[in-house]
Short mmCIF file of C-alpha atoms in Angstrom, two decimals:
data_model
loop_
_atom_site.label_atom_id
_atom_site.label_comp_id
_atom_site.label_asym_id
_atom_site.label_seq_id
_atom_site.Cartn_x
_atom_site.Cartn_y
_atom_site.Cartn_z
CA MET A 82 -42.48 53.19 61.38
CA ALA A 83 -42.43 53.04 57.63
CA GLY A 84 -41.33 49.43 57.78
CA ARG A 85 -40.02 47.98 54.52
CA HIS A 86 -40.00 49.90 51.35
CA VAL A 87 -39.55 49.62 47.68
CA GLN A 88 -37.16 50.14 44.86
CA GLN A 89 -35.61 48.35 41.97
CA ALA A 90 -33.11 49.16 39.31
CA SER A 91 -34.93 51.45 36.88
CA SER A 92 -38.12 53.47 36.50
CA SER A 93 -39.59 56.52 34.84
CA SER A 94 -39.82 59.68 36.93
CA SER A 95 -42.85 61.83 37.81
CA SER A 96 -43.47 64.19 40.63
CA SER A 97 -45.90 66.49 42.43
CA SER A 98 -45.60 68.87 45.34
CA SER A 99 -47.69 70.44 48.07
CA SER A 100 -47.44 72.77 50.98
CA SER A 101 -49.84 73.85 53.75
CA SER A 102 -50.03 76.46 56.45
CA GLY A 103 -51.82 76.93 59.72
CA SER A 104 -51.81 79.18 62.80
CA SER A 105 -48.91 81.04 64.36
CA ALA A 106 -47.59 78.47 66.84
CA ALA A 107 -45.55 75.31 66.16
CA ALA A 108 -46.68 72.03 67.64
CA ALA A 109 -43.77 70.14 69.19
CA PRO A 110 -43.47 66.46 68.29
CA SER A 111 -44.88 64.22 70.96
CA ALA A 112 -42.37 62.37 73.09
CA PRO A 113 -42.17 58.62 72.56
CA SER A 114 -44.30 56.74 75.09
CA ARG A 115 -42.50 54.39 77.44
CA LYS A 116 -45.71 52.42 78.07
CA ARG A 117 -46.33 49.08 76.48
CA THR A 118 -48.81 49.73 73.63
CA PRO A 119 -51.74 47.27 73.79
CA GLY A 120 -52.29 45.05 70.78
CA LEU A 121 -48.83 45.46 69.31
CA SER A 122 -46.72 42.38 68.55
CA ASP A 123 -43.15 42.17 69.77
CA ARG A 124 -41.95 42.96 66.23
CA GLU A 125 -44.17 46.03 66.00
CA ARG A 126 -42.85 47.28 69.30
CA VAL A 127 -39.27 46.83 68.03
CA LEU A 128 -40.11 48.86 64.91
CA GLN A 129 -41.75 51.53 67.06
CA ARG A 130 -38.68 51.88 69.24
CA GLN A 131 -36.45 51.93 66.18
CA ALA A 132 -38.54 54.77 64.67
CA SER A 133 -38.13 56.71 67.90
CA ILE A 134 -34.36 56.29 67.78
CA ALA A 135 -34.11 57.38 64.14
CA GLY A 136 -36.42 60.32 64.79
CA ALA A 137 -34.31 61.57 67.67
CA HIS A 138 -31.25 61.64 65.40
CA TRP A 139 -33.18 63.42 62.69
CA ALA A 140 -34.31 66.06 65.15
CA ARG A 141 -30.73 66.67 66.26
CA ALA A 142 -29.44 67.02 62.73
CA LEU A 143 -32.17 69.20 61.15
CA ARG A 144 -31.78 72.97 60.70
CA ALA A 145 -34.21 75.69 59.69
CA GLY A 146 -34.89 75.60 55.96
CA ASP A 147 -33.18 72.25 55.37
CA THR A 148 -33.91 69.90 52.53
CA VAL A 149 -34.61 66.26 53.52
CA VAL A 150 -35.18 63.19 51.40
CA ASP A 151 -37.19 60.06 52.16
CA ALA A 152 -35.57 57.84 49.56
CA THR A 153 -38.04 54.98 50.03
CA CYS A 154 -41.26 56.59 51.27
CA GLY A 155 -43.50 53.47 51.26
CA ARG A 156 -46.65 54.36 53.28
CA GLY A 157 -45.30 57.80 54.28
CA ARG A 158 -44.66 57.48 57.99
CA ASP A 159 -41.05 58.60 57.76
CA THR A 160 -42.02 61.37 55.31
CA LEU A 161 -44.53 62.70 57.79
CA ARG A 162 -42.12 62.60 60.66
CA LEU A 163 -39.38 64.30 58.71
CA ALA A 164 -41.82 67.04 57.64
CA GLN A 165 -42.99 67.52 61.21
CA LEU A 166 -39.43 67.78 62.56
CA LEU A 167 -38.40 70.14 59.77
CA ALA A 168 -41.35 72.41 60.51
CA LEU A 169 -40.34 72.47 64.14
CA ALA A 170 -36.74 73.27 63.30
CA SER A 171 -37.83 76.09 61.02
CA SER A 172 -40.15 77.51 63.69
CA HIS A 173 -37.29 77.64 66.12
CA GLY A 174 -35.00 79.22 63.52
CA THR A 175 -32.12 76.83 64.27
CA ALA A 176 -28.85 78.50 63.33
CA GLY A 177 -26.84 77.29 60.38
CA GLY A 178 -29.59 76.42 57.91
CA GLY A 179 -28.62 79.05 55.40
CA THR A 180 -28.28 76.72 52.42
CA HIS A 181 -31.99 76.90 51.49
CA ARG A 182 -33.39 79.10 48.72
CA GLU A 183 -36.90 80.47 48.13
CA PRO A 184 -39.48 79.10 47.74
CA TYR A 185 -38.35 76.65 50.42
CA ALA A 186 -38.31 79.03 53.40
CA GLY A 187 -39.91 76.36 55.59
CA GLY A 188 -37.70 73.62 54.21
CA ARG A 189 -38.21 71.04 51.56
CA VAL A 190 -39.13 67.37 51.80
CA VAL A 191 -38.67 65.04 48.81
CA ALA A 192 -40.47 61.71 49.10
CA ILE A 193 -39.40 59.04 46.59
CA ASP A 194 -40.70 55.61 45.75
CA ILE A 195 -40.65 53.39 42.69
CA GLN A 196 -44.29 52.29 43.13
CA ALA A 197 -47.09 54.61 42.14
CA ASP A 198 -49.38 53.22 44.89
CA ALA A 199 -46.71 54.03 47.48
CA VAL A 200 -46.29 57.61 46.30
CA ALA A 201 -50.07 58.14 46.27
CA ALA A 202 -50.43 56.64 49.73
CA THR A 203 -47.66 58.85 51.10
CA GLU A 204 -49.15 61.96 49.58
CA GLU A 205 -52.59 61.26 51.02
CA PHE A 206 -51.15 60.37 54.42
CA VAL A 207 -49.05 63.47 54.72
CA ARG A 208 -51.73 65.75 53.26
CA THR A 209 -54.28 64.63 55.81
CA SER A 210 -51.96 64.24 58.83
CA LEU A 211 -49.46 67.10 58.69
CA PRO A 212 -51.96 69.97 59.43
CA ASP A 213 -52.85 68.24 62.70
CA LEU A 214 -49.20 67.98 63.74
CA VAL A 215 -47.89 71.33 62.59
CA ALA A 216 -49.54 74.74 63.14
CA GLN A 217 -47.32 77.55 61.95
CA PRO A 218 -47.14 80.04 59.10
CA VAL A 219 -44.14 78.41 57.36
CA VAL A 220 -44.23 74.65 56.80
CA PRO A 221 -42.09 72.51 54.51
CA THR A 222 -42.87 72.06 50.83
CA VAL A 223 -43.42 68.38 50.24
CA GLU A 224 -42.71 66.85 46.84
CA TYR A 225 -43.71 63.34 45.76
CA VAL A 226 -41.62 61.59 43.15
CA GLN A 227 -42.17 58.18 41.52
CA ARG A 228 -38.76 56.81 40.59
CA SER A 229 -36.04 54.41 41.77
CA HIS A 230 -33.93 55.43 44.74
CA GLU A 231 -30.79 54.52 42.76
CA SER A 232 -30.15 58.14 41.61
CA PHE A 233 -31.12 61.62 42.72
CA ASP A 234 -30.38 63.25 39.35
CA GLY A 235 -32.91 65.81 38.18
CA LEU A 236 -34.36 66.56 41.60
CA GLY A 237 -32.68 69.94 42.04
CA LEU A 238 -30.61 68.76 45.03
CA ASP A 239 -27.34 70.69 45.25
CA PRO A 240 -24.14 69.06 46.60
CA GLY A 241 -23.83 69.62 50.31
CA SER A 242 -27.40 70.95 50.73
CA VAL A 243 -29.35 68.10 52.28
CA GLY A 244 -29.85 67.70 56.04
CA VAL A 245 -31.19 64.11 56.18
CA ILE A 246 -31.57 61.31 53.67
CA ALA A 247 -33.58 58.36 55.09
CA TYR A 248 -33.93 54.83 53.79
CA ASN A 249 -36.20 51.98 54.80
CA LEU A 250 -35.13 48.96 52.77
CA GLY A 251 -36.93 45.84 51.68
CA TYR A 252 -40.48 45.81 50.26
CA LEU A 253 -43.62 47.95 50.67
CA PRO A 254 -45.17 47.41 54.12
CA GLY A 255 -48.73 46.10 54.39
CA GLN A 256 -50.61 42.88 54.72
CA GLU A 257 -52.79 43.02 51.56
CA ASN A 258 -52.18 43.75 47.90
CA VAL A 259 -48.43 44.12 48.37
CA ASP A 260 -46.06 42.88 45.67
CA ARG A 261 -43.18 41.53 47.71
CA THR A 262 -41.16 40.84 44.58
CA VAL A 263 -40.54 44.62 44.25
CA ILE A 264 -37.69 45.15 46.72
CA THR A 265 -34.63 47.25 47.20
CA THR A 266 -31.40 45.52 46.16
CA ALA A 267 -27.80 45.60 47.25
CA ARG A 268 -26.64 47.10 44.00
CA THR A 269 -29.19 49.89 43.68
CA THR A 270 -29.02 50.77 47.38
CA VAL A 271 -25.23 51.09 47.47
CA ALA A 272 -25.36 53.20 44.31
CA SER A 273 -27.97 55.41 45.99
CA LEU A 274 -25.96 55.73 49.21
CA THR A 275 -22.87 56.67 47.24
CA ALA A 276 -24.85 59.43 45.49
CA ALA A 277 -26.29 60.52 48.84
CA THR A 278 -22.81 61.21 50.24
CA LYS A 279 -22.41 63.98 47.65
CA LEU A 280 -25.63 65.66 48.74
CA VAL A 281 -25.47 65.65 52.56
CA ARG A 282 -24.13 68.78 54.21
CA VAL A 283 -21.69 68.86 57.13
CA GLY A 284 -23.66 67.81 60.21
CA GLY A 285 -26.22 66.02 58.05
CA LEU A 286 -27.28 62.39 58.30
CA ILE A 287 -27.94 59.36 56.19
CA THR A 288 -30.06 56.78 58.01
CA VAL A 289 -30.72 53.27 56.75
CA VAL A 290 -33.09 50.68 58.15
CA CYS A 291 -32.13 47.22 56.85
CA TYR A 292 -34.29 44.09 56.92
CA CYS A 293 -32.80 40.66 56.56
CA GLY A 294 -35.87 38.41 56.87
CA HIS A 295 -36.73 38.32 53.17
CA GLU A 296 -34.83 36.90 50.22
CA GLY A 297 -31.93 39.23 49.40
CA GLY A 298 -32.29 41.18 52.62
CA ALA A 299 -29.27 39.77 54.39
CA GLU A 300 -27.15 40.31 51.29
CA GLU A 301 -28.32 43.91 51.10
CA GLU A 302 -27.63 44.55 54.78
CA THR A 303 -24.08 43.23 54.40
CA ALA A 304 -23.50 45.36 51.33
CA VAL A 305 -24.78 48.47 53.18
CA THR A 306 -22.62 47.96 56.26
CA THR A 307 -19.57 47.14 54.15
CA TRP A 308 -20.14 50.35 52.21
CA ALA A 309 -20.42 52.36 55.46
CA ALA A 310 -17.26 50.78 56.92
CA GLY A 311 -15.30 51.98 53.94
CA LEU A 312 -16.24 55.65 54.23
CA PRO A 313 -13.32 58.07 54.95
CA LYS A 314 -13.19 58.46 58.74
CA ASP A 315 -11.90 62.05 58.47
CA ARG A 316 -15.26 63.09 56.94
CA TRP A 317 -17.80 60.52 58.02
CA SER A 318 -18.92 58.78 61.20
CA ALA A 319 -20.85 55.48 60.83
CA LEU A 320 -22.70 53.62 63.59
CA ALA A 321 -24.66 50.40 63.16
CA MET A 322 -27.31 49.37 65.72
CA THR A 323 -28.72 45.86 65.92
CA TRP A 324 -31.14 44.06 68.19
CA LEU A 325 -29.16 41.21 69.69
CA ASN A 326 -32.07 39.27 71.15
CA ARG A 327 -34.61 39.76 68.37
CA GLU A 328 -34.15 37.38 65.45
CA ASN A 329 -34.54 38.93 62.01
CA SER A 330 -35.28 42.37 63.45
CA PRO A 331 -34.13 45.31 61.39
CA SER A 332 -30.82 47.06 61.97
CA LEU A 333 -30.31 50.83 61.92
CA LEU A 334 -27.33 52.51 60.34
CA LEU A 335 -26.49 56.13 61.17
CA VAL A 336 -24.00 57.85 58.92
CA GLU A 337 -23.06 61.51 59.79
CA ARG A 338 -20.94 63.85 57.70
CA THR A 339 -18.52 65.44 60.15
CA ARG A 340 -16.54 67.70 57.85
#
């Protein structure tokens, strides 16, 4: 799973994009293994299971030609999974995805992070991994944007046009050369989530993975769940999932636009 990601209040914005194509058949995403993976810590297994849960909900929500946003792309694992699922949805021609415009026939993925190293790592990871997972004529266009997740202005995202917006809060994952002072904050994340509600289409999802083990993490998790609890229930459905017997394990918030 993408683990913890990055953002702070302000940044300059830059972007790049790429797309790739392959043969005529679509490769279905592999089913999550139920076997205990050797060498993984208990925490890593929790993250792996949580990634599977989030991915299952993304797959259910995505439609052919959708736009999706990884608002805190980090090392790119969520970006890759979203691109793979979007390619699969487009290959199946799921009904109802008529909001997309050319040149995004295969859908559009926007990967955002405030740290240049994270954006570069995501681009490299997706560029080298996606062709092995997806083989079809039409694949998503993937764009890489260095900026804060606080706002989506200037990205060409129309109101009610986005199928999934995913967040992984906290700091950039990794053991070495990671600046753990660059973190998402309660203020910028709630501002981003509020902006996200204007972009998500009916049937679309906002997913948030919250971490509480670092300084400011518990405050941010509380701010996010409080925000979700206040959403109008005639238009939004919000579900929070927590690990009751895993201390400091991340929680998962699923927010669906219902009308």
